[in-house]
Tab-separated table of C-alpha atoms in Angstrom:
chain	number	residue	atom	x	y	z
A	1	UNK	CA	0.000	0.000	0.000
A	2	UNK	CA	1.009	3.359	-0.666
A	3	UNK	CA	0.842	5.602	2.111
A	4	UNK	CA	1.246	9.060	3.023
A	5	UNK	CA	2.793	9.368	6.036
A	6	UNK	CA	1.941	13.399	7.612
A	7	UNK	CA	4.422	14.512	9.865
A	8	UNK	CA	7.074	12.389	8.390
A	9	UNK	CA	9.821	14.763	9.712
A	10	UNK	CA	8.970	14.037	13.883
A	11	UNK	CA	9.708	11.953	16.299
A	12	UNK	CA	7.174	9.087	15.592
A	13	UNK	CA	7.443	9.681	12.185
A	14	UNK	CA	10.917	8.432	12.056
A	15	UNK	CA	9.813	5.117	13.687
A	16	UNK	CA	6.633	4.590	12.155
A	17	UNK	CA	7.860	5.082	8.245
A	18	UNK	CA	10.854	2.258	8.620
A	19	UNK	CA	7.780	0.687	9.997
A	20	UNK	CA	5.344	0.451	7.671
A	21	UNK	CA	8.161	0.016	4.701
A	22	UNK	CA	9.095	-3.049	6.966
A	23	UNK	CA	5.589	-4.818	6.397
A	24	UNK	CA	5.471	-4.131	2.875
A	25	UNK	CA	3.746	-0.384	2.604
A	26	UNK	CA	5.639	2.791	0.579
A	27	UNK	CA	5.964	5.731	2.461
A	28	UNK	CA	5.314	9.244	1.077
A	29	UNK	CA	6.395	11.190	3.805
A	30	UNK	CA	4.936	15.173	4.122
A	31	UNK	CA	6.168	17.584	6.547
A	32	UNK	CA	6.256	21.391	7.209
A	33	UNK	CA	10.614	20.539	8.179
A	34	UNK	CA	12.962	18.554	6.250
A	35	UNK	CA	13.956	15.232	7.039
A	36	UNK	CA	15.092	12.053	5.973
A	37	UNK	CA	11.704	10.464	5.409
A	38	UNK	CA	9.804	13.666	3.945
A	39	UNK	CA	8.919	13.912	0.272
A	40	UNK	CA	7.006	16.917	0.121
A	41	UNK	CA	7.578	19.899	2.418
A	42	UNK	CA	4.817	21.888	3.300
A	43	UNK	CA	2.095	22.803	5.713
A	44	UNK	CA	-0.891	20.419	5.561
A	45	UNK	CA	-2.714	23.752	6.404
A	46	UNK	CA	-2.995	24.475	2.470
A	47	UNK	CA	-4.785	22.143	0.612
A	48	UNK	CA	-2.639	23.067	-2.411
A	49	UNK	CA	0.170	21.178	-0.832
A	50	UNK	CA	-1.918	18.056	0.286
A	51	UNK	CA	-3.015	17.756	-3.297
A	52	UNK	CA	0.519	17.670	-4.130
A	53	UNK	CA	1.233	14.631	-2.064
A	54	UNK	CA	-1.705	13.005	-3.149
A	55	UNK	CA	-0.821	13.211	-6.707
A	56	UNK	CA	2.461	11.204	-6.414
A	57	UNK	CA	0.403	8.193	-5.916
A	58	UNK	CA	-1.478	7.353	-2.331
A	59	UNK	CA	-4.000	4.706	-1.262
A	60	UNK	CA	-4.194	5.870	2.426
A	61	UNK	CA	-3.035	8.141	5.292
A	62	UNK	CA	-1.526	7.996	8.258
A	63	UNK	CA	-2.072	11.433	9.789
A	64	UNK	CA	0.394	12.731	12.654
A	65	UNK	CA	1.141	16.027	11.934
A	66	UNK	CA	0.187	18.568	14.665
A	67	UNK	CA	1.232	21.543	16.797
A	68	UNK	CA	1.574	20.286	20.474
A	69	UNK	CA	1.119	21.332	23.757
A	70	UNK	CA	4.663	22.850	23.994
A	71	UNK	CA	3.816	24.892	20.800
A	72	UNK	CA	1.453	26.911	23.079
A	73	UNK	CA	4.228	29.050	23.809
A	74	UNK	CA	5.105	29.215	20.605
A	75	UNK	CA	2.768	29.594	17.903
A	76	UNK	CA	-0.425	31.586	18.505
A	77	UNK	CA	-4.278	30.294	18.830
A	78	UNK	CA	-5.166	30.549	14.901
A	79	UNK	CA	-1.864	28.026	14.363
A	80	UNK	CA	-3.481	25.057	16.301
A	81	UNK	CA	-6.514	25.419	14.172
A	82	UNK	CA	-5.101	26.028	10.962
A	83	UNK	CA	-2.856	22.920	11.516
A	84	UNK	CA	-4.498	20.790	13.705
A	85	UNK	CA	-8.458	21.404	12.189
A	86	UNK	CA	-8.244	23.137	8.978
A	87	UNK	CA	-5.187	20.356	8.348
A	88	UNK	CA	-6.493	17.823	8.993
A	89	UNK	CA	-10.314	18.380	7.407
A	90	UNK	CA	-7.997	18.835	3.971
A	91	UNK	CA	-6.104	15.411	3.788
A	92	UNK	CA	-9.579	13.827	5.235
A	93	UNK	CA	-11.815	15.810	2.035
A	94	UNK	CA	-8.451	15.026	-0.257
A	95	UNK	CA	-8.637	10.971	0.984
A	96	UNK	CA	-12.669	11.090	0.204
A	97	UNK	CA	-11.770	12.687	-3.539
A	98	UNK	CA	-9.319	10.060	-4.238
A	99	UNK	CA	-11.736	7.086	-2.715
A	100	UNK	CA	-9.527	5.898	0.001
A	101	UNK	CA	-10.964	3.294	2.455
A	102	UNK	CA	-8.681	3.798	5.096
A	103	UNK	CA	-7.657	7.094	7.645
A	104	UNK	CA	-5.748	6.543	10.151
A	105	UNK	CA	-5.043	9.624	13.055
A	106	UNK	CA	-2.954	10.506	15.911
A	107	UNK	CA	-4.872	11.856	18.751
A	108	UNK	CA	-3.832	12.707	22.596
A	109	UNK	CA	-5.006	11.772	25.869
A	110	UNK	CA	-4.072	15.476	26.537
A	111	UNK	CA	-7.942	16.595	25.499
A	112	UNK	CA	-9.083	13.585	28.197
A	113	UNK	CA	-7.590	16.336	30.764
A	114	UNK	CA	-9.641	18.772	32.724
A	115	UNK	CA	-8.360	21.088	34.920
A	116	UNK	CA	-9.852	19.254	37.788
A	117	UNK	CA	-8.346	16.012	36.856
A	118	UNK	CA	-5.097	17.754	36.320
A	119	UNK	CA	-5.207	19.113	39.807
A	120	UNK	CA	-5.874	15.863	41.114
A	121	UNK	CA	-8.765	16.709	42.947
A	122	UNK	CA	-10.807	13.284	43.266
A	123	UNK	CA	-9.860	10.833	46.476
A	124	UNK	CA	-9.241	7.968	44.217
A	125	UNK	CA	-7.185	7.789	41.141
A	126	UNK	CA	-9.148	8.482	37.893
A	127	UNK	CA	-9.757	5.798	35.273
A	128	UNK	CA	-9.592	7.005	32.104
A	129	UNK	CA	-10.669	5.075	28.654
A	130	UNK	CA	-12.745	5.874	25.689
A	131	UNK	CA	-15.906	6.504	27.650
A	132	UNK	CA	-14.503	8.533	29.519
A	133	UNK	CA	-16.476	12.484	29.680
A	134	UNK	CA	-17.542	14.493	29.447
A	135	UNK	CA	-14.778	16.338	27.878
A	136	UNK	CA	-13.273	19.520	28.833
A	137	UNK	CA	-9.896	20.094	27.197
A	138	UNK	CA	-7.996	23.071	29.146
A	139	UNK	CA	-6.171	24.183	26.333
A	140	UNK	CA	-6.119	25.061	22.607
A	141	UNK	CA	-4.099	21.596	21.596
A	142	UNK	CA	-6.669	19.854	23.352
A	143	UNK	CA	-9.589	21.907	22.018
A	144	UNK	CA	-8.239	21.593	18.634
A	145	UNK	CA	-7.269	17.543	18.475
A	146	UNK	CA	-10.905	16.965	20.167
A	147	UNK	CA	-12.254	19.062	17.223
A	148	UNK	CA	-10.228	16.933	14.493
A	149	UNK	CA	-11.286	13.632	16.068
A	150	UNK	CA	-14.744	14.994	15.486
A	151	UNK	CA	-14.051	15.687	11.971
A	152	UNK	CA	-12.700	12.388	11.371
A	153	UNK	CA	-15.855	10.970	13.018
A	154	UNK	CA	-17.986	12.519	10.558
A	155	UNK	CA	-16.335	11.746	7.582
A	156	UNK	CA	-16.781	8.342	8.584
A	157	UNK	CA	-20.402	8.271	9.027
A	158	UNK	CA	-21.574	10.695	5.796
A	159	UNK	CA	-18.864	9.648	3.477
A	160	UNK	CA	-17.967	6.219	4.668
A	161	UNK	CA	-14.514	6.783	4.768
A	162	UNK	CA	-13.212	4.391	7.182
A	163	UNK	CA	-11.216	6.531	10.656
A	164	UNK	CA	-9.124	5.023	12.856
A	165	UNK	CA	-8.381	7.342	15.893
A	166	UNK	CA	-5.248	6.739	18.424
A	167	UNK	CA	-5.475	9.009	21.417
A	168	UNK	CA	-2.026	8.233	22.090
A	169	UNK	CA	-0.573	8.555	26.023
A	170	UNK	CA	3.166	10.385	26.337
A	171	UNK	CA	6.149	9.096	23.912
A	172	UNK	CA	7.895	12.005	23.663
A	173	UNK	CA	11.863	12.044	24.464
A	174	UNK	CA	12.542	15.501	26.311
A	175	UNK	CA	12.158	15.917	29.854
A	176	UNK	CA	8.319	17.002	30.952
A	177	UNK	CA	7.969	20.751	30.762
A	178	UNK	CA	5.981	21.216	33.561
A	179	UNK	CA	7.368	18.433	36.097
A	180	UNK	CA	11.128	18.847	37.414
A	181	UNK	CA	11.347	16.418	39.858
A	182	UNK	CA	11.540	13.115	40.066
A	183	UNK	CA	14.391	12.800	37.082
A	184	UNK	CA	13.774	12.363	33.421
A	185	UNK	CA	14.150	8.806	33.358
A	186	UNK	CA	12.899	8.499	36.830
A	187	UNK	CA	9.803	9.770	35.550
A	188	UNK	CA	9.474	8.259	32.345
A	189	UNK	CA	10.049	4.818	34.402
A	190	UNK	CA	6.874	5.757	36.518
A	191	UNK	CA	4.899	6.888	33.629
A	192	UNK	CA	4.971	3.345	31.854
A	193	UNK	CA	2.892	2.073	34.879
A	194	UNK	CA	-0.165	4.370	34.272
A	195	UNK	CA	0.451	6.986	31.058
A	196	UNK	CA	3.323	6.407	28.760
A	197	UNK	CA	3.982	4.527	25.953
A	198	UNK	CA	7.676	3.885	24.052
A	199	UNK	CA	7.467	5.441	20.613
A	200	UNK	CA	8.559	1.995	19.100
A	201	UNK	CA	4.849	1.003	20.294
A	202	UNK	CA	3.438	3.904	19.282
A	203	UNK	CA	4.733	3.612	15.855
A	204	UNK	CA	3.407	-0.381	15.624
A	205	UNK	CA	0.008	0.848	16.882
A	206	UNK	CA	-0.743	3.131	13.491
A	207	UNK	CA	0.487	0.102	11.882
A	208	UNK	CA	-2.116	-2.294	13.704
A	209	UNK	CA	-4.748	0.823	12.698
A	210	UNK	CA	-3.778	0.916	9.241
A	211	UNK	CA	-4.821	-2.515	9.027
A	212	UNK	CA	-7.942	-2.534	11.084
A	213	UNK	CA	-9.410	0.261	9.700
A	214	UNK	CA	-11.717	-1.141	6.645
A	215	UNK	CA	-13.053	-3.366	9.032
A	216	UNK	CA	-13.697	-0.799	12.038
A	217	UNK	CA	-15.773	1.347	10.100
A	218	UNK	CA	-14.794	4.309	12.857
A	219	UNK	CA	-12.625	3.629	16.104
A	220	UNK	CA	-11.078	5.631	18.675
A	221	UNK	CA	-8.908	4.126	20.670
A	222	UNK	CA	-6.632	4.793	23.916
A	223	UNK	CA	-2.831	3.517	23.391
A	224	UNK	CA	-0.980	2.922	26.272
A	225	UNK	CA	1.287	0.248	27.757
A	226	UNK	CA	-1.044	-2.315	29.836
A	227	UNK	CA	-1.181	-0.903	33.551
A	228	UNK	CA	-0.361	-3.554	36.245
A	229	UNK	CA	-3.947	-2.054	38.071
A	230	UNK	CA	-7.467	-2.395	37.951
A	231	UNK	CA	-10.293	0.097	38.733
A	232	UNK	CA	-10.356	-1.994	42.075
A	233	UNK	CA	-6.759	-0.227	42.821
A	234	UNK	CA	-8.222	3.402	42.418
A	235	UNK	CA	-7.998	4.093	46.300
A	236	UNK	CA	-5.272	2.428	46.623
A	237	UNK	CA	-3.170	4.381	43.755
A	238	UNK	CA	-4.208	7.267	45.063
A	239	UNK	CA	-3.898	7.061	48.804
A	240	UNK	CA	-0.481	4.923	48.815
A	241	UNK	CA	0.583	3.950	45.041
A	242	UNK	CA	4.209	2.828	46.100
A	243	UNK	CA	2.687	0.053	48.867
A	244	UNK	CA	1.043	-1.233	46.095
A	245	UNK	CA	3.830	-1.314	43.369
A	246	UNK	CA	5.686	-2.992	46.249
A	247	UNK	CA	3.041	-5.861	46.838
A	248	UNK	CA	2.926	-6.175	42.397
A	249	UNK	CA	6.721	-5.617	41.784
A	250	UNK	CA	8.550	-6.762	45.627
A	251	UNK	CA	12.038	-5.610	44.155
A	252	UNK	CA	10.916	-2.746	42.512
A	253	UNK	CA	11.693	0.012	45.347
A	254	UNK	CA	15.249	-1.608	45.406
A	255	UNK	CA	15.605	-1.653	42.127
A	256	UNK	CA	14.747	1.469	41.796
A	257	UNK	CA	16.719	3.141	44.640
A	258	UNK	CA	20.096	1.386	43.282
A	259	UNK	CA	19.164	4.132	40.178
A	260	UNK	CA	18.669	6.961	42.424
A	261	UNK	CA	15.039	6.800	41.545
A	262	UNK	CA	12.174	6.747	44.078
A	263	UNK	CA	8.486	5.057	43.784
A	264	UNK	CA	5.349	7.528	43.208
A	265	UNK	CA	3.991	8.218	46.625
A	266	UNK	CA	0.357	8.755	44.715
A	267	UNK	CA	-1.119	7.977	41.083
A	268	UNK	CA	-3.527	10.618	39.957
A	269	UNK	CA	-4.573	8.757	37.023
A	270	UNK	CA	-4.685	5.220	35.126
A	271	UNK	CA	-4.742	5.200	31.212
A	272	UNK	CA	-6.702	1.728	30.167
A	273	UNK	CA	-5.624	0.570	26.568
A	274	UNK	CA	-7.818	-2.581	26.868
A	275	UNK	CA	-10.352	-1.780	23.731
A	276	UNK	CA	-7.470	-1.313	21.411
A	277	UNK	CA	-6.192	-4.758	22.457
A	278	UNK	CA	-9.519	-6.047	21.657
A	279	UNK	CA	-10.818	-4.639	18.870
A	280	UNK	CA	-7.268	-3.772	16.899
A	281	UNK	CA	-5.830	-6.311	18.455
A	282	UNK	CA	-2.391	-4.466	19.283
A	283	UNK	CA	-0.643	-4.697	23.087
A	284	UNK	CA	2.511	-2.418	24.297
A	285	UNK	CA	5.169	-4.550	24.114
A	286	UNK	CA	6.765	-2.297	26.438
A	287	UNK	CA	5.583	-2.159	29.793
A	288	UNK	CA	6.538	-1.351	33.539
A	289	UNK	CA	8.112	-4.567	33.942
A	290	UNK	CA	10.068	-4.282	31.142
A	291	UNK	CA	11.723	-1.584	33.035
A	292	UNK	CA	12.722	-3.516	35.718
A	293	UNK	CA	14.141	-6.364	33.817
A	294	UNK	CA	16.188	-3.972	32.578
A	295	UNK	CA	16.936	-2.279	35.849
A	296	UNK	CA	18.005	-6.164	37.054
A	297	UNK	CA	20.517	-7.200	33.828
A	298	UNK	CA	21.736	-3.842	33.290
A	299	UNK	CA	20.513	-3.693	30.127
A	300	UNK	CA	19.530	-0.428	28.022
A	301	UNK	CA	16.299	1.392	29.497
A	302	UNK	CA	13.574	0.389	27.051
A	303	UNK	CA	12.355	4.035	26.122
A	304	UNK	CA	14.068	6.788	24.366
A	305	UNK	CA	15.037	9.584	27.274
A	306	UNK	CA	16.696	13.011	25.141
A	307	UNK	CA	16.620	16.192	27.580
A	308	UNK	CA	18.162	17.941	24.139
A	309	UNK	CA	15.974	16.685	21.872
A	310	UNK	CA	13.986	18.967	19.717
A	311	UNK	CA	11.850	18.796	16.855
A	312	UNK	CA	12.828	19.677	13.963
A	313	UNK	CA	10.332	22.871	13.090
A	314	UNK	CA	11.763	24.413	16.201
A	315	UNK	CA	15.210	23.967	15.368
A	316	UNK	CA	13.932	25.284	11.225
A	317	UNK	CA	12.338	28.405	13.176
């Protein structure tokens, strides 16, 4: 299959086009910044330029391009819409034109986030899957992704262009630009038991999607690596999460302290990937334990940790 592959020049576009050529699919990669694996440079915001990427050739698209939460401080208000909506309603009306039967999109469990989930106000931890709402994104990326989800729902029910949707948790390499302590790794560790997902996984997710898709009709799905808790542990999480990572994981804290790392005293929230498993039939491979097997043999960490990294239409700016 032929593919166009948006946001070909960013961090899961680097994994996920090797991907894809490694199951058989050609990549036509478009970005607004250079790279390796982009074909056509340009802003997905003018439909001019999508038609040019559609003309070399495409049977379906794998849609990644955005403007993220750290572009807040970057770009202004009428940036996340002309990218995130406006973009994305072109390669969607540009797929219908050219009869695809497949869409595939990158979402964010960002626009699952209200403030009051954010602030961590409820006494138990907060389950979150795709029931979940109702929504109240707290900022424009959120408002914006939430909108292009919508979009992608509707092309799906009036034009029967099939629209698979992967609110994906965090994959990204840099530190978090809002949380200093624990450590970057420390953190990133922590964050595979309840919100984070290695970009390797990410990448074979849109994969799974691309496939699914036809069959799906529309699907939005939550991609995460499996948490080691129920909805039974929401108290629990909350009230005294490192008691029970102990009981789960017994040589965990040790583990962990050999690093210099520490346990989470409290988990605010739980991501639950389960209807992806069942319905794409995709699973993390990557998951909290994974970290700790590591942490044993001294092997490499099994996620991508860059406190330099950054992407490359900040570094084109």
């Amino acid at each position: 299959m032929r593919v166009l592959l948006t946001g070909s020049s960013g961090w899961l576009g680097r994994f996920l086009a090797p991907a894809l050529r490694e199951v058989g699919h050609s990549v036509t990669g478009l970005d607004l910044a250079p790279g390796p694996e982009t074909h056509v440079v340009g802003s997905i915001a003018s439909r001019a330029v999508v038609d040019r990427a559609m003309g070399l050739g495409i049977d379906a698209v794998i849609h990644t391009a955005a403007l993220h939460k750290p572009d807040i401080a970057r770009y202004p208000v009428q940036a996340f819409i002309d990218v995130n909506v406006t973009g994305t309603l072109n390669l969607l009306e540009a797929a219908r034109a050219a009869g695809h039967d497949r869409f595939v999109m990158t979402s964010t469990t960002s626009l699952m986030i209200s403030e009051a989930i954010r602030r961590e106000e409820s006494p138990d931890a907060v389950w979150l899957d795709e029931a979940t709402g109702p929504l109240a994104p707290r900022n424009i990326y959120g408002v914006t992704k939430l909108a292009a989800e919508g979009l992608c729902r509707l092309h799906a029910a009036d034009h029967g262009l099939a629209c698979a949707v992967l609110r994906t948790s965090r994959f990204f390499p840099e530190d978090d630009d809002t949380h200093k302590r624990p450590s970057g790794e420390n953190l990133k560790a922590i964050e595979l038991l309840h919100r984070r997902l290695t970009v390797e996984d990410a990448a074979a997710a849109h994969v799974a999607a691309l496939e699914k898709a036809p069959v799906i009709g529309f699907g939005l799905y939550l991609v995460s690596a499996p948490p080691p808790f129920s909805r039974a542990d929401a108290a629990a999480l909350k009230a005294n999460a490192a008691a029970l990572i102990r009981e789960r994981f017994p040589d965990a804290e040790a583990l962990f302290a050999a690093r210099g790392w520490q346990l989470p005293q409290s988990l605010g929230r739980v991501y639950d990937p389960a209807l992806a498993e069942t319905e794409l039939g995709f699973r993390c491979r990557t998951d909290f334990a994974a970290v700790l097997e590591a942490l044993r043999t001294g092997a490499p960490l099994p996620f991508a940790h860059d406190p330099a990294y950054t992407s490359p239409l900040v570094k084109g700016r």
